Amino acid sequence: MKGIRFALAGLLLAASVAPVCAYGNTGVPPQWAKYVEQVRAADAIADMEARCLAYPDLPGNQWPAGAAQAQCALLRKPLYSLDDIERLSATAGGRAELEHGFRRLMKQSRRKGEHRDQMFASYAAFDASERAGQVAKQWLERAPESSFAMLAGGVHYAKSGAKARGRQYASQTSDEQFDRMHEAFAEAMPLLLRAQEREPRLSVACYWLSYIGRNISKELQRQALAHCEKVDPDSYYVALERIRASEPRWGGSSEALDEAVALAAKGVRRNPALGGLLGRSVGYRFTLGGDFPADLIVPPTRMGPNADLLGRAGRSISHTSFDPNWEDIVYLSQAVRFDPDDEQSHYIRAWVLVNRYRDPLWARADSDAALRLDPNELEYVYLRGRIAQNTEGVVAARPYYQKAMAVPKHHRAALIGWCSSFDPAQEPDMADDCSRQAATEFPTAREALLLRARALYITGRPGALEAVKQFLMADEIPMYLEEAAQMRNEWLPRLQGDKGVAERSPAASSGQRSR
């Protein structure tokens, strides 16, 4: 009886939810074996810059020398964490330390070498989060004349506006999103302008002013970008903003885009990070959406280490190739290497690892990353439930499946997964209610009928015999042949006999649920 009681938990999902091995895939093709081994080892490193540097480069690339390493340097930890700034800004000595540290970094950030563009990396701490906004406000209140404190608040509000705006085209963006964007930008602009006025070399300020201008004012964008090009022409971020402003979707042209990329190429020797922009012109059309063959998207990725293009290549391969050759993992891994915040590539890599390569243990970190970046995306929630079921047990998957039931295409599988998490011997009422719902909504689904039969039989409740017969009458599928045989040989004789409910129910003597 113990074998049928809850060893079935991993098998009770719909056919769309393929069971996966919890111990990893050993079928990596020989040509990718070393690459995959290095990627897995690198993924275990917590520090994003060190992790990036530990990654193998894309095989067959033609990236400029040092471009990958320079891109990794852009992921360096900020000079000061939010906690550091909160603590230091509380005292006069600490505020002086912040001024000295940021002023020195500002100078180093504009020079060739290991600190190139690190001012941008350090201000990455001031994201759109409430915590970042609180620290920025507190710092400015304590140091109202500090250009660096003004910049912190300006960057926070600019990113808040960017988050409110989203990444969709204007036609796909709601008025409410635009309103929140404008409100945030209205807070950001005076802070950024004051910071730039007091310290003209702060290219972080003109970069974000140019971003704001691209969205609300061509004149602001033009002036801000011109200032950036004057004070920090070889900055990766300035070159990136120049390229974006040159794109046709932002009012530029193909010719202007070619010129902007060519200008970036000229500066690669002075700033190798610019090598990451070399495929932006050739690959521009692939960033506009739509499906493109992988053989068209791959060539621009070989020109320079660009996370966006690498991710698009990996996603294209995963969508169009049904050959489990691990090439999709190769490109998706490069994408999350250079952009740990690329939620789509994290999600697709997790999806591919689960569905194609049967490796939920590796997929778990990607799934967690995608959920961290967008905890409300129910596709991510559903996949995390599947991974939890295969790596942590069905009970751990319960909250994910419950939430994912709101997705129509996943409702059946999520409901079955959720119901399978209730042990009839330990949670008889929930097992009864949930299995009834599943059998009612999906009366011909064999996995739902199995849930119902199991719940009624183990709890000894009325209707068990009919539920078992109904399951056995359904079309047999290989996944449930063993369960069907046990029902015929053990359950039916007991249910059809004259023994009492308590004696024939396994609930009184059942062991703990198999995990």
Short mmCIF file of N, CA and C in Angstrom, two decimals, residues 199-334:
data_model
loop_
_atom_site.label_atom_id
_atom_site.label_comp_id
_atom_site.label_asym_id
_atom_site.label_seq_id
_atom_site.Cartn_x
_atom_site.Cartn_y
_atom_site.Cartn_z
N GLU A 199 29.09 69.49 -11.09
CA GLU A 199 30.23 68.66 -11.46
C GLU A 199 30.05 68.17 -12.89
N PRO A 200 30.50 68.97 -13.87
CA PRO A 200 30.26 68.66 -15.29
C PRO A 200 30.82 67.32 -15.74
N ARG A 201 31.81 66.79 -15.03
CA ARG A 201 32.43 65.54 -15.46
C ARG A 201 31.61 64.31 -15.09
N LEU A 202 30.49 64.51 -14.44
CA LEU A 202 29.64 63.39 -14.03
C LEU A 202 28.86 62.86 -15.24
N SER A 203 29.49 61.99 -16.01
CA SER A 203 28.83 61.48 -17.22
C SER A 203 27.64 60.59 -16.89
N VAL A 204 27.59 60.07 -15.67
CA VAL A 204 26.40 59.29 -15.27
C VAL A 204 25.16 60.18 -15.34
N ALA A 205 25.32 61.46 -14.98
CA ALA A 205 24.18 62.38 -14.98
C ALA A 205 23.69 62.64 -16.41
N CYS A 206 24.60 62.96 -17.32
CA CYS A 206 24.14 63.26 -18.68
C CYS A 206 23.63 62.01 -19.38
N TYR A 207 24.16 60.84 -19.01
CA TYR A 207 23.66 59.59 -19.59
C TYR A 207 22.18 59.41 -19.26
N TRP A 208 21.82 59.59 -17.99
CA TRP A 208 20.42 59.41 -17.61
C TRP A 208 19.54 60.55 -18.10
N LEU A 209 20.10 61.75 -18.22
CA LEU A 209 19.33 62.83 -18.82
C LEU A 209 19.03 62.54 -20.29
N SER A 210 20.00 61.92 -20.97
CA SER A 210 19.78 61.55 -22.37
C SER A 210 18.71 60.47 -22.46
N TYR A 211 18.74 59.52 -21.55
CA TYR A 211 17.72 58.48 -21.54
C TYR A 211 16.33 59.10 -21.35
N ILE A 212 16.22 60.00 -20.37
CA ILE A 212 14.95 60.68 -20.13
C ILE A 212 14.52 61.44 -21.37
N GLY A 213 15.47 62.13 -21.98
CA GLY A 213 15.16 62.90 -23.19
C GLY A 213 14.67 62.04 -24.32
N ARG A 214 15.23 60.86 -24.48
CA ARG A 214 14.76 59.96 -25.54
C ARG A 214 13.27 59.65 -25.39
N ASN A 215 12.80 59.66 -24.16
CA ASN A 215 11.42 59.32 -23.89
C ASN A 215 10.46 60.50 -23.88
N ILE A 216 10.98 61.71 -23.56
CA ILE A 216 10.05 62.83 -23.42
C ILE A 216 10.46 64.11 -24.13
N SER A 217 11.75 64.24 -24.52
CA SER A 217 12.18 65.52 -25.10
C SER A 217 13.41 65.33 -25.97
N LYS A 218 13.25 65.47 -27.26
CA LYS A 218 14.37 65.33 -28.18
C LYS A 218 15.47 66.35 -27.89
N GLU A 219 15.07 67.56 -27.50
CA GLU A 219 16.05 68.60 -27.24
C GLU A 219 16.88 68.26 -26.00
N LEU A 220 16.22 67.77 -24.96
CA LEU A 220 16.95 67.36 -23.76
C LEU A 220 17.90 66.22 -24.11
N GLN A 221 17.43 65.28 -24.89
CA GLN A 221 18.28 64.15 -25.28
C GLN A 221 19.49 64.63 -26.08
N ARG A 222 19.27 65.53 -27.00
CA ARG A 222 20.38 66.04 -27.83
C ARG A 222 21.41 66.76 -26.99
N GLN A 223 20.96 67.64 -26.10
CA GLN A 223 21.89 68.40 -25.26
C GLN A 223 22.65 67.50 -24.30
N ALA A 224 21.95 66.56 -23.69
CA ALA A 224 22.59 65.68 -22.72
C ALA A 224 23.63 64.79 -23.38
N LEU A 225 23.29 64.22 -24.53
CA LEU A 225 24.24 63.35 -25.22
C LEU A 225 25.46 64.13 -25.70
N ALA A 226 25.22 65.34 -26.18
CA ALA A 226 26.35 66.18 -26.60
C ALA A 226 27.29 66.46 -25.43
N HIS A 227 26.74 66.69 -24.27
CA HIS A 227 27.57 66.92 -23.08
C HIS A 227 28.36 65.67 -22.73
N CYS A 228 27.70 64.52 -22.77
CA CYS A 228 28.39 63.25 -22.48
C CYS A 228 29.55 63.01 -23.45
N GLU A 229 29.31 63.25 -24.72
CA GLU A 229 30.34 63.01 -25.73
C GLU A 229 31.53 63.95 -25.54
N LYS A 230 31.27 65.10 -24.94
CA LYS A 230 32.33 66.06 -24.68
C LYS A 230 33.19 65.65 -23.49
N VAL A 231 32.55 65.22 -22.41
CA VAL A 231 33.31 64.96 -21.17
C VAL A 231 33.77 63.51 -21.04
N ASP A 232 33.13 62.56 -21.76
CA ASP A 232 33.48 61.14 -21.58
C ASP A 232 33.21 60.36 -22.88
N PRO A 233 33.90 60.74 -23.97
CA PRO A 233 33.56 60.19 -25.28
C PRO A 233 33.80 58.68 -25.43
N ASP A 234 34.71 58.11 -24.66
CA ASP A 234 35.03 56.69 -24.81
C ASP A 234 34.29 55.81 -23.81
N SER A 235 33.37 56.38 -23.07
CA SER A 235 32.61 55.57 -22.13
C SER A 235 31.73 54.56 -22.86
N TYR A 236 31.69 53.35 -22.35
CA TYR A 236 30.81 52.33 -22.91
C TYR A 236 29.36 52.80 -22.88
N TYR A 237 28.96 53.39 -21.78
CA TYR A 237 27.55 53.79 -21.61
C TYR A 237 27.20 54.97 -22.50
N VAL A 238 28.13 55.87 -22.68
CA VAL A 238 27.88 56.99 -23.59
C VAL A 238 27.74 56.48 -25.02
N ALA A 239 28.64 55.56 -25.41
CA ALA A 239 28.55 54.98 -26.75
C ALA A 239 27.24 54.21 -26.92
N LEU A 240 26.83 53.49 -25.88
CA LEU A 240 25.57 52.74 -25.95
C LEU A 240 24.39 53.69 -26.13
N GLU A 241 24.38 54.79 -25.39
CA GLU A 241 23.29 55.76 -25.52
C GLU A 241 23.31 56.42 -26.90
N ARG A 242 24.50 56.68 -27.43
CA ARG A 242 24.61 57.25 -28.77
C ARG A 242 24.01 56.29 -29.80
N ILE A 243 24.30 55.00 -29.66
CA ILE A 243 23.78 54.00 -30.58
C ILE A 243 22.26 53.90 -30.47
N ARG A 244 21.76 53.87 -29.25
CA ARG A 244 20.30 53.80 -29.07
C ARG A 244 19.60 55.00 -29.68
N ALA A 245 20.18 56.18 -29.46
CA ALA A 245 19.57 57.39 -30.01
C ALA A 245 19.60 57.40 -31.54
N SER A 246 20.54 56.63 -32.12
CA SER A 246 20.68 56.59 -33.58
C SER A 246 19.77 55.56 -34.24
N GLU A 247 19.16 54.71 -33.43
CA GLU A 247 18.32 53.66 -34.00
C GLU A 247 17.05 54.25 -34.62
N PRO A 248 16.58 53.65 -35.70
CA PRO A 248 15.36 54.16 -36.35
C PRO A 248 14.16 54.22 -35.41
N ARG A 249 14.04 53.29 -34.47
CA ARG A 249 12.87 53.30 -33.59
C ARG A 249 12.87 54.50 -32.66
N TRP A 250 14.03 55.13 -32.48
CA TRP A 250 14.11 56.34 -31.65
C TRP A 250 14.28 57.60 -32.49
N GLY A 251 13.92 57.50 -33.76
CA GLY A 251 13.99 58.67 -34.63
C GLY A 251 15.27 58.80 -35.42
N GLY A 252 16.16 57.80 -35.31
CA GLY A 252 17.40 57.83 -36.07
C GLY A 252 17.23 57.19 -37.44
N SER A 253 18.31 56.64 -37.95
CA SER A 253 18.27 56.01 -39.27
C SER A 253 19.31 54.91 -39.32
N SER A 254 19.21 54.06 -40.33
CA SER A 254 20.19 52.99 -40.50
C SER A 254 21.59 53.55 -40.68
N GLU A 255 21.68 54.66 -41.42
CA GLU A 255 22.98 55.30 -41.64
C GLU A 255 23.56 55.84 -40.33
N ALA A 256 22.70 56.50 -39.55
CA ALA A 256 23.17 57.04 -38.28
C ALA A 256 23.59 55.92 -37.33
N LEU A 257 22.89 54.81 -37.36
CA LEU A 257 23.24 53.67 -36.51
C LEU A 257 24.58 53.10 -36.93
N ASP A 258 24.80 52.94 -38.23
CA ASP A 258 26.10 52.45 -38.72
C ASP A 258 27.23 53.37 -38.26
N GLU A 259 27.00 54.67 -38.34
CA GLU A 259 28.03 55.63 -37.94
C GLU A 259 28.32 55.55 -36.44
N ALA A 260 27.28 55.38 -35.65
CA ALA A 260 27.47 55.30 -34.20
C ALA A 260 28.26 54.05 -33.81
N VAL A 261 27.96 52.93 -34.47
CA VAL A 261 28.69 51.69 -34.18
C VAL A 261 30.13 51.81 -34.67
N ALA A 262 30.33 52.43 -35.83
CA ALA A 262 31.69 52.62 -36.35
C ALA A 262 32.51 53.50 -35.41
N LEU A 263 31.88 54.51 -34.83
CA LEU A 263 32.57 55.38 -33.88
C LEU A 263 32.97 54.59 -32.64
N ALA A 264 32.09 53.71 -32.18
CA ALA A 264 32.42 52.86 -31.04
C ALA A 264 33.61 51.95 -31.37
N ALA A 265 33.62 51.41 -32.58
CA ALA A 265 34.70 50.52 -32.99
C ALA A 265 36.05 51.22 -32.94
N LYS A 266 36.08 52.50 -33.26
CA LYS A 266 37.34 53.25 -33.23
C LYS A 266 37.89 53.40 -31.82
N GLY A 267 37.03 53.31 -30.83
CA GLY A 267 37.48 53.51 -29.46
C GLY A 267 37.80 52.24 -28.70
N VAL A 268 37.71 51.06 -29.37
CA VAL A 268 37.89 49.79 -28.67
C VAL A 268 39.26 49.68 -28.02
N ARG A 269 40.28 50.17 -28.67
CA ARG A 269 41.63 50.07 -28.08
C ARG A 269 41.73 50.87 -26.79
N ARG A 270 41.03 51.99 -26.75
CA ARG A 270 41.07 52.82 -25.53
C ARG A 270 40.14 52.26 -24.46
N ASN A 271 39.05 51.64 -24.87
CA ASN A 271 38.09 51.04 -23.93
C ASN A 271 37.56 49.75 -24.54
N PRO A 272 38.16 48.60 -24.20
CA PRO A 272 37.76 47.32 -24.81
C PRO A 272 36.29 46.97 -24.61
N ALA A 273 35.63 47.54 -23.59
CA ALA A 273 34.21 47.24 -23.38
C ALA A 273 33.37 47.63 -24.58
N LEU A 274 33.84 48.59 -25.36
CA LEU A 274 33.11 49.02 -26.56
C LEU A 274 32.98 47.89 -27.57
N GLY A 275 33.82 46.87 -27.44
CA GLY A 275 33.71 45.72 -28.33
C GLY A 275 32.36 45.02 -28.22
N GLY A 276 31.68 45.20 -27.10
CA GLY A 276 30.37 44.61 -26.93
C GLY A 276 29.30 45.25 -27.78
N LEU A 277 29.62 46.35 -28.44
CA LEU A 277 28.64 47.08 -29.25
C LEU A 277 28.80 46.85 -30.75
N LEU A 278 29.79 46.08 -31.15
CA LEU A 278 30.12 45.98 -32.57
C LEU A 278 29.06 45.28 -33.41
N GLY A 279 28.24 44.44 -32.79
CA GLY A 279 27.19 43.75 -33.55
C GLY A 279 25.86 44.45 -33.53
N ARG A 280 25.80 45.64 -32.92
CA ARG A 280 24.51 46.30 -32.72
C ARG A 280 23.86 46.77 -34.02
N SER A 281 24.64 47.15 -35.00
CA SER A 281 24.05 47.60 -36.26
C SER A 281 23.55 46.42 -37.08
N VAL A 282 24.41 45.41 -37.26
CA VAL A 282 24.02 44.23 -38.01
C VAL A 282 22.86 43.51 -37.34
N GLY A 283 22.86 43.52 -36.01
CA GLY A 283 21.83 42.80 -35.28
C GLY A 283 20.62 43.61 -34.91
N TYR A 284 20.55 44.86 -35.34
CA TYR A 284 19.47 45.75 -34.91
C TYR A 284 18.09 45.18 -35.21
N ARG A 285 17.87 44.66 -36.41
CA ARG A 285 16.53 44.20 -36.78
C ARG A 285 16.05 43.05 -35.90
N PHE A 286 17.00 42.32 -35.32
CA PHE A 286 16.60 41.19 -34.47
C PHE A 286 16.12 41.65 -33.09
N THR A 287 16.38 42.91 -32.75
CA THR A 287 15.95 43.43 -31.46
C THR A 287 14.54 44.02 -31.52
N LEU A 288 13.92 44.00 -32.69
CA LEU A 288 12.61 44.61 -32.87
C LEU A 288 11.46 43.65 -32.59
N GLY A 289 11.80 42.42 -32.24
CA GLY A 289 10.76 41.44 -32.00
C GLY A 289 10.54 40.55 -33.20
N GLY A 290 9.74 39.54 -33.04
CA GLY A 290 9.49 38.61 -34.12
C GLY A 290 10.44 37.42 -34.04
N ASP A 291 10.16 36.43 -34.87
CA ASP A 291 10.97 35.22 -34.90
C ASP A 291 11.94 35.27 -36.08
N PHE A 292 13.19 34.98 -35.79
CA PHE A 292 14.22 34.95 -36.82
C PHE A 292 15.01 33.66 -36.70
N PRO A 293 15.43 33.09 -37.83
CA PRO A 293 16.24 31.88 -37.77
C PRO A 293 17.54 32.14 -37.01
N ALA A 294 17.98 31.14 -36.28
CA ALA A 294 19.18 31.30 -35.47
C ALA A 294 20.40 31.60 -36.33
N ASP A 295 20.45 31.06 -37.56
CA ASP A 295 21.64 31.27 -38.37
C ASP A 295 21.78 32.73 -38.82
N LEU A 296 20.71 33.52 -38.67
CA LEU A 296 20.81 34.95 -38.96
C LEU A 296 21.25 35.74 -37.72
N ILE A 297 20.82 35.27 -36.55
CA ILE A 297 21.12 36.01 -35.32
C ILE A 297 22.51 35.70 -34.80
N VAL A 298 23.00 34.51 -35.05
CA VAL A 298 24.30 34.10 -34.50
C VAL A 298 25.47 34.97 -34.99
N PRO A 299 25.58 35.30 -36.28
CA PRO A 299 26.76 36.06 -36.73
C PRO A 299 27.03 37.36 -35.96
N PRO A 300 26.03 38.20 -35.65
CA PRO A 300 26.34 39.41 -34.87
C PRO A 300 26.89 39.10 -33.47
N THR A 301 26.51 37.95 -32.90
CA THR A 301 27.02 37.62 -31.56
C THR A 301 28.51 37.32 -31.58
N ARG A 302 29.01 36.94 -32.74
CA ARG A 302 30.44 36.62 -32.85
C ARG A 302 31.29 37.87 -33.03
N MET A 303 30.63 39.00 -33.31
CA MET A 303 31.36 40.26 -33.51
C MET A 303 31.78 40.88 -32.19
N GLY A 304 30.97 40.70 -31.15
CA GLY A 304 31.27 41.29 -29.85
C GLY A 304 30.38 40.69 -28.78
N PRO A 305 30.82 40.69 -27.53
CA PRO A 305 30.05 40.09 -26.44
C PRO A 305 28.88 40.98 -26.02
N ASN A 306 27.72 40.75 -26.64
CA ASN A 306 26.54 41.56 -26.37
C ASN A 306 25.45 40.67 -25.80
N ALA A 307 25.06 40.92 -24.56
CA ALA A 307 24.11 40.05 -23.86
C ALA A 307 22.78 39.98 -24.58
N ASP A 308 22.30 41.10 -25.09
CA ASP A 308 21.00 41.13 -25.75
C ASP A 308 20.98 40.20 -26.96
N LEU A 309 21.97 40.33 -27.83
CA LEU A 309 22.01 39.51 -29.03
C LEU A 309 22.28 38.04 -28.70
N LEU A 310 23.12 37.80 -27.72
CA LEU A 310 23.40 36.42 -27.32
C LEU A 310 22.14 35.75 -26.78
N GLY A 311 21.38 36.50 -26.01
CA GLY A 311 20.13 35.96 -25.48
C GLY A 311 19.13 35.67 -26.58
N ARG A 312 19.04 36.56 -27.55
CA ARG A 312 18.10 36.35 -28.65
C ARG A 312 18.51 35.15 -29.48
N ALA A 313 19.82 34.96 -29.68
CA ALA A 313 20.28 33.78 -30.41
C ALA A 313 19.94 32.50 -29.66
N GLY A 314 20.17 32.51 -28.36
CA GLY A 314 19.86 31.33 -27.56
C GLY A 314 18.38 31.01 -27.55
N ARG A 315 17.56 32.04 -27.45
CA ARG A 315 16.10 31.82 -27.43
C ARG A 315 15.62 31.32 -28.79
N SER A 316 16.22 31.83 -29.87
CA SER A 316 15.84 31.38 -31.20
C SER A 316 16.19 29.91 -31.38
N ILE A 317 17.37 29.52 -30.94
CA ILE A 317 17.78 28.12 -31.06
C ILE A 317 16.85 27.22 -30.25
N SER A 318 16.51 27.68 -29.04
CA SER A 318 15.65 26.85 -28.18
C SER A 318 14.25 26.70 -28.75
N HIS A 319 13.78 27.70 -29.51
CA HIS A 319 12.43 27.66 -30.07
C HIS A 319 12.34 26.91 -31.38
N THR A 320 13.43 26.89 -32.13
CA THR A 320 13.37 26.36 -33.49
C THR A 320 14.09 25.03 -33.66
N SER A 321 14.98 24.70 -32.75
CA SER A 321 15.72 23.44 -32.88
C SER A 321 15.21 22.43 -31.86
N PHE A 322 14.89 21.24 -32.33
CA PHE A 322 14.42 20.19 -31.45
C PHE A 322 15.50 19.14 -31.21
N ASP A 323 16.69 19.44 -31.68
CA ASP A 323 17.82 18.56 -31.48
C ASP A 323 18.50 18.93 -30.15
N PRO A 324 18.50 18.04 -29.17
CA PRO A 324 19.10 18.37 -27.87
C PRO A 324 20.62 18.38 -27.93
N ASN A 325 21.16 19.36 -28.64
CA ASN A 325 22.61 19.40 -28.84
C ASN A 325 23.32 20.39 -27.93
N TRP A 326 22.57 21.04 -27.02
CA TRP A 326 23.11 21.96 -26.02
C TRP A 326 23.57 23.30 -26.60
N GLU A 327 23.36 23.54 -27.89
CA GLU A 327 23.78 24.82 -28.46
C GLU A 327 22.97 25.98 -27.89
N ASP A 328 21.69 25.73 -27.56
CA ASP A 328 20.89 26.78 -26.95
C ASP A 328 21.46 27.17 -25.59
N ILE A 329 21.93 26.19 -24.83
CA ILE A 329 22.55 26.47 -23.53
C ILE A 329 23.81 27.30 -23.70
N VAL A 330 24.55 27.04 -24.76
CA VAL A 330 25.80 27.78 -25.01
C VAL A 330 25.52 29.28 -25.10
N TYR A 331 24.53 29.65 -25.89
CA TYR A 331 24.24 31.07 -26.11
C TYR A 331 23.49 31.70 -24.94
N LEU A 332 22.54 30.98 -24.36
CA LEU A 332 21.81 31.51 -23.22
C LEU A 332 22.75 31.73 -22.03
N SER A 333 23.72 30.87 -21.88
CA SER A 333 24.68 31.03 -20.79
C SER A 333 25.53 32.27 -20.98
N GLN A 334 25.92 32.56 -22.21
CA GLN A 334 26.66 33.79 -22.46
C GLN A 334 25.81 35.02 -22.16
#
